[in-house]
Amino acid sequence: MSNTLTDYRRLSKLRGHRQINFIRAAIVGVAAGLLAVFFQHALHQAEALRGLVFSYAQSFPFGWPLFALFCATLGGVSAWLTVRFAPEATGSGIPHTKAVLLHLRVLPWRRVIPIKFIGGVLAIGAGFSLGREGPTVQLGAAVGAALATLLKVPRRASAHLISCGAGAGLSAAFNAPLAGFVFVIEELRRELSPLTYGTALIAAVTADIVTRAIIGHSPSFEIRNFPSLPLSALPVVLLVGVAAGIAGVAFNRLLLFSLQQVPRLRSNLPRSVRAALIGVVVAAVGWYVPDVLGPGHGAIERLLHMAETPTAPGVKYLLLLFVLKFLLTIVCYLSGVPGGIFAPLLAQGALLGLLVGSGVSSWLPEASGGPAALGVVAMAAYFAAIVRAPLTGVVLIVEMTANYDLLFVLLAASMTSYLVAEWVGEKPIYESLLQLNLSLRGPKESKNLEPILIDVVVEPRSPMDGCRVRDLELPRGCLLVTVKKGGEEHIPGGDTLLREGDEVTVVIAGERATSSSFVRSLAVAPYD
C-alpha cells in the first residue's frame, strides 16, 4: 500500500512538472515570436537600404565600386562581430542547436542573441545569399535557454525549452506553426514523448499568434493561388523529384567539400577579410543578376507568378539563375557570417521546378501541369533531399500555399527526392555540418555537470524492444525513472518489460554527451 501511494505521488509530481513546462513553452513562444518579428523588420529595413544603394550606384557610369564597398563592409563587419564576440552564431545555427540538444555544445544566449541578430541583419542586408530562417531558429533556441536560466529551470529540463524555442522561431519565420512543430519532432528531437510534442506545439502556435498579430497572416513566401496538378502530371512530378534528389545531393557534397577545404587553406587572411572579399563577389554577381541577391523571397515570388504569363522567363535565364544561386549560396556560407540556407534552398528548388516545368511544357504542354505549380512542388522536394526532413518540407509548403490539393504531389515528389538521396547514401545536411564541426573542434560540454533528463520512444526491433530494465546495461550514472505504456505512466522495476511504443524517461549524470547518445541508440531500430 505504501509503495502504491509513493508511486502515485511521484507520478502526480511528474504531471505537475509537465504542466509547468507547458506554461513555460507558451512564454518561450511569445518571446521567440516577438524576437523573430523584430529580426524580420530589421532585415526588411536593411534590404531596403541595399536597394537604395544599388539604385544610387547604378545611376553612375562606374557605380559598381560603391555597391561593392557597401557589400564588403557589411559582410566584413558581420564576420568580425561573430568571430570576436560569439563564434557560436556562425552560419545557420541549426547544427549548433542540434549539438546543444545532444549536450555536445553550450548555448551562451547572452552573446548569441545580439550577435546573431546584428550579424544576420548586416550579412543578409549586404545581399549575401543566405536566409533568416535558420538564424531565427537559433534565436528561438537562445530564447528558450534564456528563459531556462532566468526561471532557474533545472538543466535536465532545459532541453525542452530550447527545442520548443527553436520550433517557435521557425514557426514565426515562415508564419507556419505546423511546420515549426514538425521540424522539432522530425529534425531536432526525433522522438514523440508527450512533453516534447506538447511543448513544441504550444510554443509554435503562440509564436505564430504573436507574428500574425503584429505583421499579418502573410507567409514567408507569397506562393498562393497556384493551380493544382492533375493526376496526369504525376510522371512529371516524379521527374521533378528525381531532379531535386540529384541536385540536392550535389549541393550537399559541394558545400561540405568546400567547408572541409577552408581549414586546409594556409592563409593568414582573417575571417572578416574573407567575408569582405566574398561581399565583393556578391556585389559583382548581383550587379548583373540582381535576382540572386539575398535569400530570394521576392525574386522567387515574382518568377513563380510570371511563369504562367507571356512574360515568363526563358529556360536559359532560369538555368543561369539556378546555377548562380546554387554556387553563391555555398560561397556565402563559407564566409562564416550569421545566415542560413533554409530560404536559399527553397529558392533553388523553385528555380529547378520552373526549369523542369518550362522544359516539359515546350514538349508536352498537356502533361506538365504548369511550370509554376511544379516550382512550388520542387521547393518541398529539394528541401527533402538536402535536409532529409520531408514532412517538414511538405507541411511548410502546404501552409504557405494554403492549397491542400497539392498534398499528394508534394508527398510524391518529396519522397522521390528523399529516396534518391538515400539511395546514394547522402547524409542530411545539418547532421553532416554538425559532424564536420565536431571533427574540427570536438565536443564542448558545460562545466556544470548537473544531471539531465531525456525522453525516448522505443522503436520496433530496437535493443530496448522486448528487453527488461535490469538487462539494459545502461552506462554508469543513468537511471530509468518512468515508462509510459498505453497512456499510463509507471515507475519501472528491474522486471519491467519494455515494448515498442513505450515512452521512456532517463536521468543522466556524469558523461552526459556519451551516455545520452548511447541511451538514444538503444531505442532506435538498426538499419537493415
Coordinates of C-alpha atoms in Angstrom, one line a residue:
M1 CA 0.0 0.0 0.0
S2 CA 2.8 2.4 0.9
N3 CA 4.6 1.7 -2.3
T4 CA 1.5 2.3 -4.4
L5 CA 0.9 5.6 -2.6
T6 CA 4.6 6.6 -3.1
D7 CA 4.3 5.8 -6.8
Y8 CA 1.1 7.8 -7.1
R9 CA 2.7 10.8 -5.5
R10 CA 5.8 10.6 -7.8
L11 CA 3.5 10.4 -10.9
S12 CA 1.4 13.3 -9.7
K13 CA 4.6 15.3 -9.3
L14 CA 5.8 14.4 -12.8
R15 CA 2.4 15.5 -14.3
G16 CA 2.6 18.8 -12.3
H17 CA 6.1 19.4 -13.8
R18 CA 4.8 18.7 -17.3
Q19 CA 2.0 21.3 -16.9
I20 CA 4.5 23.9 -15.7
N21 CA 6.7 23.1 -18.7
F22 CA 3.6 23.8 -21.0
I23 CA 3.2 27.2 -19.4
R24 CA 6.9 27.9 -19.9
A25 CA 6.7 26.8 -23.5
A26 CA 3.9 29.4 -24.1
I27 CA 6.1 32.1 -22.7
V28 CA 9.0 30.9 -24.9
G29 CA 6.7 31.1 -27.9
V30 CA 5.6 34.6 -27.2
A31 CA 9.2 35.8 -26.6
A32 CA 10.6 34.0 -29.7
G33 CA 7.7 35.3 -31.8
L34 CA 8.5 38.9 -30.7
L35 CA 12.2 38.5 -31.4
A36 CA 11.5 36.9 -34.8
V37 CA 9.2 39.9 -35.8
F38 CA 11.9 42.4 -34.8
F39 CA 14.5 40.4 -36.7
Q40 CA 12.3 40.3 -39.8
H41 CA 11.6 44.0 -39.6
A42 CA 15.3 44.9 -39.2
L43 CA 16.1 42.7 -42.2
H44 CA 13.4 44.4 -44.4
Q45 CA 15.0 47.8 -43.5
A46 CA 18.5 46.5 -44.3
E47 CA 17.3 45.1 -47.6
A48 CA 15.6 48.4 -48.4
L49 CA 18.8 50.2 -47.7
R50 CA 20.7 47.8 -50.1
G51 CA 18.1 48.6 -52.8
L52 CA 18.7 52.3 -52.4
V53 CA 22.4 51.9 -52.5
F54 CA 22.1 49.6 -55.6
S55 CA 19.9 52.1 -57.4
Y56 CA 22.1 55.1 -56.5
A57 CA 25.2 53.2 -57.6
Q58 CA 23.6 52.3 -60.9
S59 CA 22.9 55.9 -61.6
F60 CA 26.6 56.4 -62.2
P61 CA 28.5 55.0 -65.3
F62 CA 31.0 53.3 -63.0
G63 CA 29.0 52.9 -59.8
W64 CA 29.8 49.3 -59.1
P65 CA 32.7 50.0 -56.7
L66 CA 30.3 51.9 -54.4
F67 CA 28.0 48.9 -54.3
A68 CA 30.9 46.5 -53.8
L69 CA 32.2 48.7 -50.9
F70 CA 28.7 48.5 -49.3
C71 CA 28.5 44.7 -49.5
A72 CA 32.1 44.2 -48.4
T73 CA 31.8 46.5 -45.4
L74 CA 28.6 45.0 -44.1
G75 CA 29.9 41.4 -44.7
G76 CA 33.3 42.1 -43.1
V77 CA 31.8 43.8 -40.0
S78 CA 29.3 40.9 -39.6
A79 CA 32.1 38.3 -39.7
W80 CA 34.3 40.4 -37.3
L81 CA 31.5 40.7 -34.7
T82 CA 30.8 37.0 -34.9
V83 CA 34.4 35.9 -34.5
R84 CA 35.1 38.5 -31.8
F85 CA 32.1 38.1 -29.6
A86 CA 30.1 34.9 -30.4
P87 CA 31.6 32.2 -32.7
E88 CA 28.6 30.1 -31.8
A89 CA 26.5 32.4 -34.0
T90 CA 28.3 31.4 -37.2
G91 CA 26.3 30.2 -40.1
S92 CA 22.8 28.8 -39.9
G93 CA 22.7 28.0 -36.2
I94 CA 20.6 24.8 -36.7
P95 CA 23.6 22.4 -36.4
H96 CA 24.7 24.2 -33.3
T97 CA 21.2 24.0 -31.8
K98 CA 21.2 20.2 -32.5
A99 CA 24.6 19.9 -30.8
V100 CA 23.2 21.8 -27.7
L101 CA 20.3 19.4 -27.6
L102 CA 22.7 16.5 -27.7
H103 CA 24.8 18.1 -24.9
L104 CA 27.8 18.5 -27.2
R105 CA 27.8 22.3 -27.2
V106 CA 26.7 25.1 -24.9
L107 CA 24.4 27.9 -25.8
P108 CA 25.7 31.2 -24.4
W109 CA 22.5 33.1 -25.1
R110 CA 23.7 36.5 -23.8
R111 CA 26.2 36.6 -26.6
V112 CA 24.4 34.7 -29.3
I113 CA 21.1 36.7 -29.3
P114 CA 22.7 40.2 -30.0
I115 CA 25.4 38.9 -32.4
K116 CA 23.1 36.6 -34.3
F117 CA 20.6 39.4 -34.7
I118 CA 23.1 42.2 -35.7
G119 CA 25.4 39.9 -37.7
G120 CA 22.4 38.4 -39.6
V121 CA 21.0 41.8 -40.4
L122 CA 24.3 43.0 -41.7
A123 CA 25.2 40.0 -43.8
I124 CA 21.7 39.4 -45.3
G125 CA 21.3 43.1 -45.8
A126 CA 24.5 43.1 -47.7
G127 CA 22.9 40.7 -50.2
F128 CA 24.6 37.5 -49.1
S129 CA 22.7 34.5 -50.5
L130 CA 21.7 33.4 -47.0
G131 CA 18.3 33.3 -45.2
R132 CA 16.9 34.5 -41.9
E133 CA 15.0 31.3 -41.1
G134 CA 18.0 29.3 -39.7
P135 CA 19.2 32.2 -37.6
T136 CA 15.6 32.7 -36.3
V137 CA 15.7 29.0 -35.2
Q138 CA 18.8 29.6 -33.2
L139 CA 17.5 32.9 -31.8
G140 CA 14.4 31.0 -30.7
A141 CA 16.5 28.3 -29.1
A142 CA 18.5 31.0 -27.3
V143 CA 15.3 32.5 -26.0
G144 CA 14.4 29.1 -24.6
A145 CA 17.9 28.9 -22.9
A146 CA 17.5 32.4 -21.6
L147 CA 14.1 31.6 -20.0
A148 CA 15.5 28.4 -18.5
T149 CA 18.3 30.5 -16.9
L150 CA 16.0 33.3 -15.7
L151 CA 13.4 31.0 -14.3
K152 CA 16.1 28.8 -12.8
V153 CA 14.8 25.7 -14.6
P154 CA 16.9 22.6 -13.9
R155 CA 19.4 21.9 -16.6
R156 CA 17.9 18.4 -17.0
A157 CA 14.6 20.0 -18.2
S158 CA 16.0 23.0 -20.2
A159 CA 16.4 21.0 -23.4
H160 CA 12.7 21.0 -23.9
L161 CA 12.6 24.8 -23.7
I162 CA 15.5 25.1 -26.1
S163 CA 13.9 22.8 -28.7
C164 CA 10.4 24.3 -28.4
G165 CA 12.1 27.8 -28.8
A166 CA 13.8 26.6 -32.0
G167 CA 10.4 25.4 -33.4
A168 CA 8.8 28.7 -32.3
G169 CA 11.5 30.5 -34.2
L170 CA 10.8 28.6 -37.4
S171 CA 7.0 29.0 -36.9
A172 CA 7.4 32.7 -36.7
A173 CA 9.9 33.0 -39.5
F174 CA 7.6 31.3 -42.0
N175 CA 4.2 32.1 -40.3
A176 CA 3.7 28.3 -40.4
P177 CA 3.1 26.8 -36.9
L178 CA 2.7 23.2 -38.0
A179 CA 6.0 23.3 -39.9
G180 CA 7.7 24.6 -36.7
F181 CA 6.2 21.8 -34.7
V182 CA 7.0 19.1 -37.2
F183 CA 10.6 20.5 -37.5
V184 CA 11.2 19.9 -33.8
I185 CA 9.9 16.4 -33.9
E186 CA 11.4 15.3 -37.3
E187 CA 14.8 17.1 -37.2
L188 CA 15.7 18.4 -33.8
R189 CA 14.4 15.8 -31.2
R190 CA 13.4 12.8 -33.3
E191 CA 11.1 11.5 -30.5
L192 CA 7.5 11.7 -29.6
S193 CA 7.2 12.0 -25.9
P194 CA 4.2 14.0 -24.6
L195 CA 6.4 16.6 -23.1
T196 CA 8.3 17.1 -26.4
Y197 CA 5.4 17.4 -28.8
G198 CA 3.3 19.3 -26.2
T199 CA 5.9 22.0 -25.6
A200 CA 6.8 22.2 -29.3
L201 CA 3.2 22.6 -30.4
I202 CA 2.3 25.2 -27.7
A203 CA 5.4 27.3 -28.5
A204 CA 4.9 27.1 -32.3
V205 CA 1.3 28.2 -32.0
T206 CA 1.9 31.0 -29.6
A207 CA 4.8 32.3 -31.7
D208 CA 2.6 32.3 -34.7
I209 CA -0.2 34.1 -32.9
V210 CA 2.3 36.9 -32.0
T211 CA 3.6 37.1 -35.5
R212 CA 0.2 37.3 -37.1
A213 CA -1.0 39.9 -34.6
I214 CA 1.9 42.2 -35.5
I215 CA 2.7 41.6 -39.2
G216 CA -0.4 39.9 -40.5
H217 CA -1.1 36.5 -42.0
S218 CA 1.2 36.5 -45.0
P219 CA 3.7 33.6 -45.1
S220 CA 7.4 34.0 -45.7
F221 CA 7.0 33.2 -49.4
E222 CA 3.8 34.5 -51.1
I223 CA 3.1 31.5 -53.2
R224 CA -0.7 31.2 -53.1
N225 CA -3.3 30.9 -55.8
F226 CA -1.4 28.4 -58.0
P227 CA -3.5 25.7 -59.8
S228 CA -3.5 22.1 -58.5
L229 CA -1.7 19.5 -60.6
P230 CA -3.8 16.8 -62.3
L231 CA -3.1 13.1 -61.9
S232 CA -1.8 13.0 -65.5
A233 CA 1.1 15.2 -64.3
L234 CA 2.4 12.6 -61.9
P235 CA 5.2 11.4 -64.2
V236 CA 6.5 15.0 -64.4
V237 CA 6.1 15.3 -60.6
L238 CA 8.3 12.2 -60.2
L239 CA 10.8 13.6 -62.7
V240 CA 10.9 16.8 -60.5
G241 CA 11.6 14.6 -57.5
V242 CA 14.5 12.8 -59.3
A243 CA 16.0 16.1 -60.4
A244 CA 15.6 17.6 -56.9
G245 CA 17.3 14.5 -55.4
I246 CA 20.3 14.7 -57.7
A247 CA 20.7 18.4 -57.4
G248 CA 20.2 18.2 -53.6
V249 CA 23.0 15.6 -53.3
A250 CA 25.3 17.7 -55.4
F251 CA 24.6 20.8 -53.2
N252 CA 25.3 18.8 -50.0
R253 CA 28.6 17.4 -51.3
L254 CA 29.9 20.6 -52.8
L255 CA 29.1 22.6 -49.6
L256 CA 30.7 20.0 -47.3
F257 CA 33.7 19.7 -49.6
S258 CA 34.2 23.5 -49.7
L259 CA 33.9 23.7 -45.9
Q260 CA 36.5 21.0 -45.5
Q261 CA 38.9 22.9 -47.7
V262 CA 38.7 26.1 -45.7
P263 CA 40.9 24.9 -42.8
R264 CA 43.4 23.5 -45.2
L265 CA 44.0 26.8 -46.9
R266 CA 47.1 28.2 -45.3
S267 CA 46.1 31.7 -45.5
N268 CA 46.7 34.5 -42.9
L269 CA 43.5 36.3 -44.0
P270 CA 41.2 37.0 -41.1
R271 CA 37.7 35.8 -41.5
S272 CA 36.4 39.3 -41.6
V273 CA 38.6 40.0 -44.6
R274 CA 37.5 36.8 -46.2
A275 CA 33.9 37.8 -45.7
A276 CA 34.6 41.2 -47.2
L277 CA 36.1 39.6 -50.3
I278 CA 33.0 37.4 -50.6
G279 CA 31.0 40.6 -50.3
V280 CA 32.8 41.9 -53.4
V281 CA 31.9 38.7 -55.2
V282 CA 28.3 39.1 -54.2
A283 CA 28.3 42.6 -55.5
A284 CA 29.9 41.6 -58.8
V285 CA 27.3 38.8 -59.4
G286 CA 24.4 40.9 -58.1
W287 CA 25.3 43.9 -60.2
Y288 CA 24.4 42.0 -63.4
V289 CA 21.9 39.5 -62.0
P290 CA 20.1 41.2 -59.0
D291 CA 17.7 38.2 -58.6
V292 CA 20.5 36.2 -56.9
L293 CA 20.9 38.7 -54.1
G294 CA 19.7 37.9 -50.6
P295 CA 17.5 35.0 -49.5
G296 CA 15.4 35.1 -52.7
H297 CA 11.9 35.6 -51.4
G298 CA 10.9 38.5 -53.7
A299 CA 12.6 37.1 -56.8
I300 CA 11.1 33.7 -56.5
E301 CA 7.6 35.1 -55.8
R302 CA 7.8 37.2 -58.9
L303 CA 9.2 34.4 -61.1
L304 CA 6.6 32.0 -60.0
H305 CA 3.8 34.4 -60.7
M306 CA 5.3 35.3 -64.1
A307 CA 5.6 31.6 -65.1
E308 CA 2.1 31.4 -66.4
T309 CA 2.2 34.7 -68.3
P310 CA 3.5 35.8 -71.7
T311 CA 6.4 37.5 -69.9
A312 CA 7.6 34.2 -68.3
P313 CA 11.4 34.0 -68.0
G314 CA 13.1 31.7 -70.6
V315 CA 14.8 28.5 -69.8
K316 CA 18.3 30.0 -70.3
Y317 CA 17.7 32.7 -67.7
L318 CA 16.2 30.2 -65.2
L319 CA 19.2 27.9 -65.7
L320 CA 21.6 30.8 -65.2
L321 CA 19.8 31.9 -62.1
F322 CA 19.7 28.4 -60.6
V323 CA 23.5 27.8 -61.2
L324 CA 24.4 31.2 -59.7
K325 CA 22.1 30.8 -56.7
F326 CA 23.4 27.3 -56.2
L327 CA 27.1 28.4 -56.2
L328 CA 26.6 31.8 -54.5
T329 CA 24.8 30.2 -51.5
I330 CA 27.8 27.9 -51.0
V331 CA 30.3 30.7 -51.3
C332 CA 28.4 32.9 -48.9
Y333 CA 28.1 30.1 -46.3
L334 CA 31.9 29.8 -46.4
S335 CA 32.2 33.4 -45.1
G336 CA 31.1 32.3 -41.6
V337 CA 28.6 35.2 -41.2
P338 CA 25.3 34.6 -39.5
G339 CA 22.9 33.3 -42.1
G340 CA 21.1 30.1 -43.0
I341 CA 20.5 28.1 -46.1
F342 CA 16.8 27.4 -45.5
A343 CA 15.3 30.1 -47.8
P344 CA 18.0 29.8 -50.5
L345 CA 17.3 26.1 -50.7
L346 CA 13.6 26.8 -51.2
A347 CA 14.5 29.4 -53.9
Q348 CA 16.8 26.9 -55.7
G349 CA 14.0 24.3 -55.5
A350 CA 11.6 26.7 -57.1
L351 CA 14.0 27.5 -59.9
L352 CA 14.6 23.8 -60.5
G353 CA 10.9 23.2 -60.7
L354 CA 10.4 26.1 -63.1
L355 CA 13.2 24.7 -65.2
V356 CA 11.7 21.2 -65.5
G357 CA 8.2 22.6 -66.0
S358 CA 9.3 25.0 -68.7
G359 CA 11.3 22.3 -70.5
V360 CA 8.5 19.8 -70.3
S361 CA 5.8 22.4 -71.3
S362 CA 7.6 23.1 -74.6
W363 CA 7.4 19.4 -75.5
L364 CA 4.3 18.1 -73.7
P365 CA 2.2 21.0 -72.6
E366 CA -0.7 18.7 -71.7
A367 CA 1.4 16.7 -69.3
S368 CA 3.3 19.3 -67.4
G369 CA 0.5 20.8 -65.3
G370 CA 2.2 24.2 -65.4
P371 CA 5.7 25.4 -64.5
A372 CA 4.5 27.5 -61.5
A373 CA 2.9 24.6 -59.7
L374 CA 5.9 22.4 -60.4
G375 CA 8.1 25.1 -59.0
V376 CA 6.2 25.0 -55.8
V377 CA 6.4 21.2 -55.6
A378 CA 10.1 21.3 -56.2
M379 CA 10.6 23.6 -53.2
A380 CA 9.5 20.7 -50.9
A381 CA 11.3 18.0 -52.9
Y382 CA 14.6 19.9 -53.0
F383 CA 14.3 20.6 -49.2
A384 CA 13.6 16.9 -48.6
A385 CA 16.7 15.8 -50.5
I386 CA 19.0 18.2 -48.7
V387 CA 17.7 18.4 -45.1
R388 CA 16.1 14.9 -45.2
A389 CA 13.0 16.1 -43.3
P390 CA 10.3 15.5 -45.9
L391 CA 7.3 16.0 -43.6
T392 CA 8.6 19.5 -42.6
G393 CA 9.0 20.5 -46.2
V394 CA 5.6 19.2 -47.3
V395 CA 3.8 20.8 -44.3
L396 CA 5.7 24.1 -44.8
I397 CA 4.6 24.3 -48.5
V398 CA 1.0 23.3 -47.7
E399 CA 0.8 26.1 -45.0
M400 CA 2.4 28.7 -47.3
T401 CA 0.2 27.9 -50.3
A402 CA -3.0 27.1 -48.3
N403 CA -3.6 24.5 -51.1
Y404 CA -4.3 21.1 -49.6
D405 CA -4.9 19.7 -53.1
L406 CA -1.1 19.8 -53.6
L407 CA -0.6 17.4 -50.7
F408 CA -0.4 14.3 -52.8
V409 CA 2.1 15.6 -55.4
L410 CA 4.2 17.2 -52.7
L411 CA 4.5 13.9 -50.9
A412 CA 5.2 12.0 -54.2
A413 CA 8.0 14.4 -55.2
S414 CA 9.5 14.7 -51.7
M415 CA 9.6 11.0 -51.1
T416 CA 11.1 10.5 -54.6
S417 CA 13.9 13.0 -53.9
Y418 CA 14.4 11.6 -50.4
L419 CA 14.8 8.1 -51.8
V420 CA 17.3 9.3 -54.4
A421 CA 19.4 10.9 -51.7
E422 CA 19.0 7.8 -49.5
W423 CA 20.0 5.5 -52.4
V424 CA 23.3 7.3 -52.9
G425 CA 24.0 7.3 -49.2
E426 CA 23.9 11.0 -48.7
K427 CA 23.5 12.2 -45.1
P428 CA 21.2 15.1 -44.0
I429 CA 23.0 18.4 -44.4
Y430 CA 22.5 19.6 -40.8
E431 CA 23.8 16.3 -39.5
S432 CA 26.8 16.5 -41.8
L433 CA 27.5 20.1 -40.8
L434 CA 27.4 19.1 -37.1
Q435 CA 29.7 16.2 -37.6
L436 CA 32.2 18.4 -39.5
N437 CA 32.1 21.0 -36.7
L438 CA 32.7 18.3 -34.1
S439 CA 35.6 16.8 -36.0
L440 CA 37.2 20.2 -36.3
R441 CA 36.6 21.5 -32.7
G442 CA 35.5 18.5 -30.7
P443 CA 32.6 18.4 -28.2
K444 CA 32.4 21.2 -25.6
E445 CA 30.1 20.4 -22.7
S446 CA 29.0 22.8 -19.9
K447 CA 31.2 22.7 -16.8
N448 CA 28.1 22.3 -14.7
L449 CA 27.6 18.6 -14.6
E450 CA 24.0 18.7 -13.2
P451 CA 22.0 15.7 -14.3
I452 CA 19.9 15.9 -17.5
L453 CA 16.6 14.4 -18.4
I454 CA 16.0 12.7 -21.8
D455 CA 12.9 11.1 -23.3
V456 CA 13.0 8.3 -25.9
V457 CA 10.3 6.2 -27.6
V458 CA 11.1 2.5 -28.1
E459 CA 11.1 1.6 -31.8
P460 CA 10.3 -1.8 -33.1
R461 CA 13.3 -4.2 -33.2
S462 CA 15.4 -1.7 -31.2
P463 CA 17.6 -3.1 -28.4
M464 CA 15.1 -1.8 -25.9
D465 CA 12.2 -3.6 -27.5
G466 CA 11.5 -6.8 -25.6
C467 CA 14.2 -6.1 -23.0
R468 CA 13.7 -6.0 -19.2
V469 CA 15.0 -2.9 -17.4
R470 CA 17.7 -4.8 -15.5
D471 CA 19.1 -6.2 -18.7
L472 CA 19.6 -2.8 -20.4
E473 CA 23.2 -2.4 -19.2
L474 CA 22.8 1.4 -19.0
P475 CA 26.0 3.4 -18.6
R476 CA 27.0 4.4 -15.1
G477 CA 25.1 7.5 -13.9
C478 CA 21.9 6.6 -15.9
L479 CA 18.6 5.9 -14.2
L480 CA 15.4 4.9 -16.0
V481 CA 12.8 6.8 -13.9
T482 CA 9.4 6.4 -15.8
V483 CA 7.9 4.3 -18.5
K484 CA 4.7 5.3 -20.2
K485 CA 2.6 2.4 -21.6
G486 CA -0.7 2.9 -23.3
G487 CA -1.1 6.5 -21.9
E488 CA -0.3 5.5 -18.3
E489 CA 2.9 6.3 -16.6
H490 CA 4.6 3.7 -14.4
I491 CA 7.6 3.6 -12.1
P492 CA 9.7 0.8 -13.5
G493 CA 11.3 -2.0 -11.6
G494 CA 14.0 -4.4 -12.7
D495 CA 11.4 -6.8 -14.1
T496 CA 9.6 -4.2 -16.2
L497 CA 9.5 -5.4 -19.8
L498 CA 9.9 -2.6 -22.4
R499 CA 7.9 -2.9 -25.7
E500 CA 7.7 -0.9 -28.9
G501 CA 5.9 2.4 -28.4
D502 CA 6.8 2.7 -24.7
E503 CA 7.9 6.2 -23.8
V504 CA 10.9 6.1 -21.5
T505 CA 12.4 8.8 -19.4
V506 CA 16.0 8.6 -18.3
V507 CA 18.1 10.7 -15.9
I508 CA 21.7 11.0 -16.9
A509 CA 24.6 12.2 -14.7
G510 CA 28.3 12.3 -15.4
E511 CA 29.4 11.9 -19.0
R512 CA 26.3 13.3 -20.5
A513 CA 27.1 13.5 -24.2
T514 CA 28.3 9.9 -24.5
S515 CA 25.6 8.5 -22.2
S516 CA 22.7 10.3 -23.9
S517 CA 23.9 9.1 -27.3
F518 CA 24.1 5.6 -26.1
V519 CA 20.6 5.7 -24.5
R520 CA 19.1 7.1 -27.7
S521 CA 20.8 4.4 -29.7
L522 CA 19.1 1.7 -27.5
A523 CA 15.7 3.0 -28.5
V524 CA 16.4 3.2 -32.2
A525 CA 15.9 0.2 -34.6
P526 CA 19.1 -0.8 -36.5
Y527 CA 19.3 -0.2 -40.2
D528 CA 18.9 -3.3 -42.4

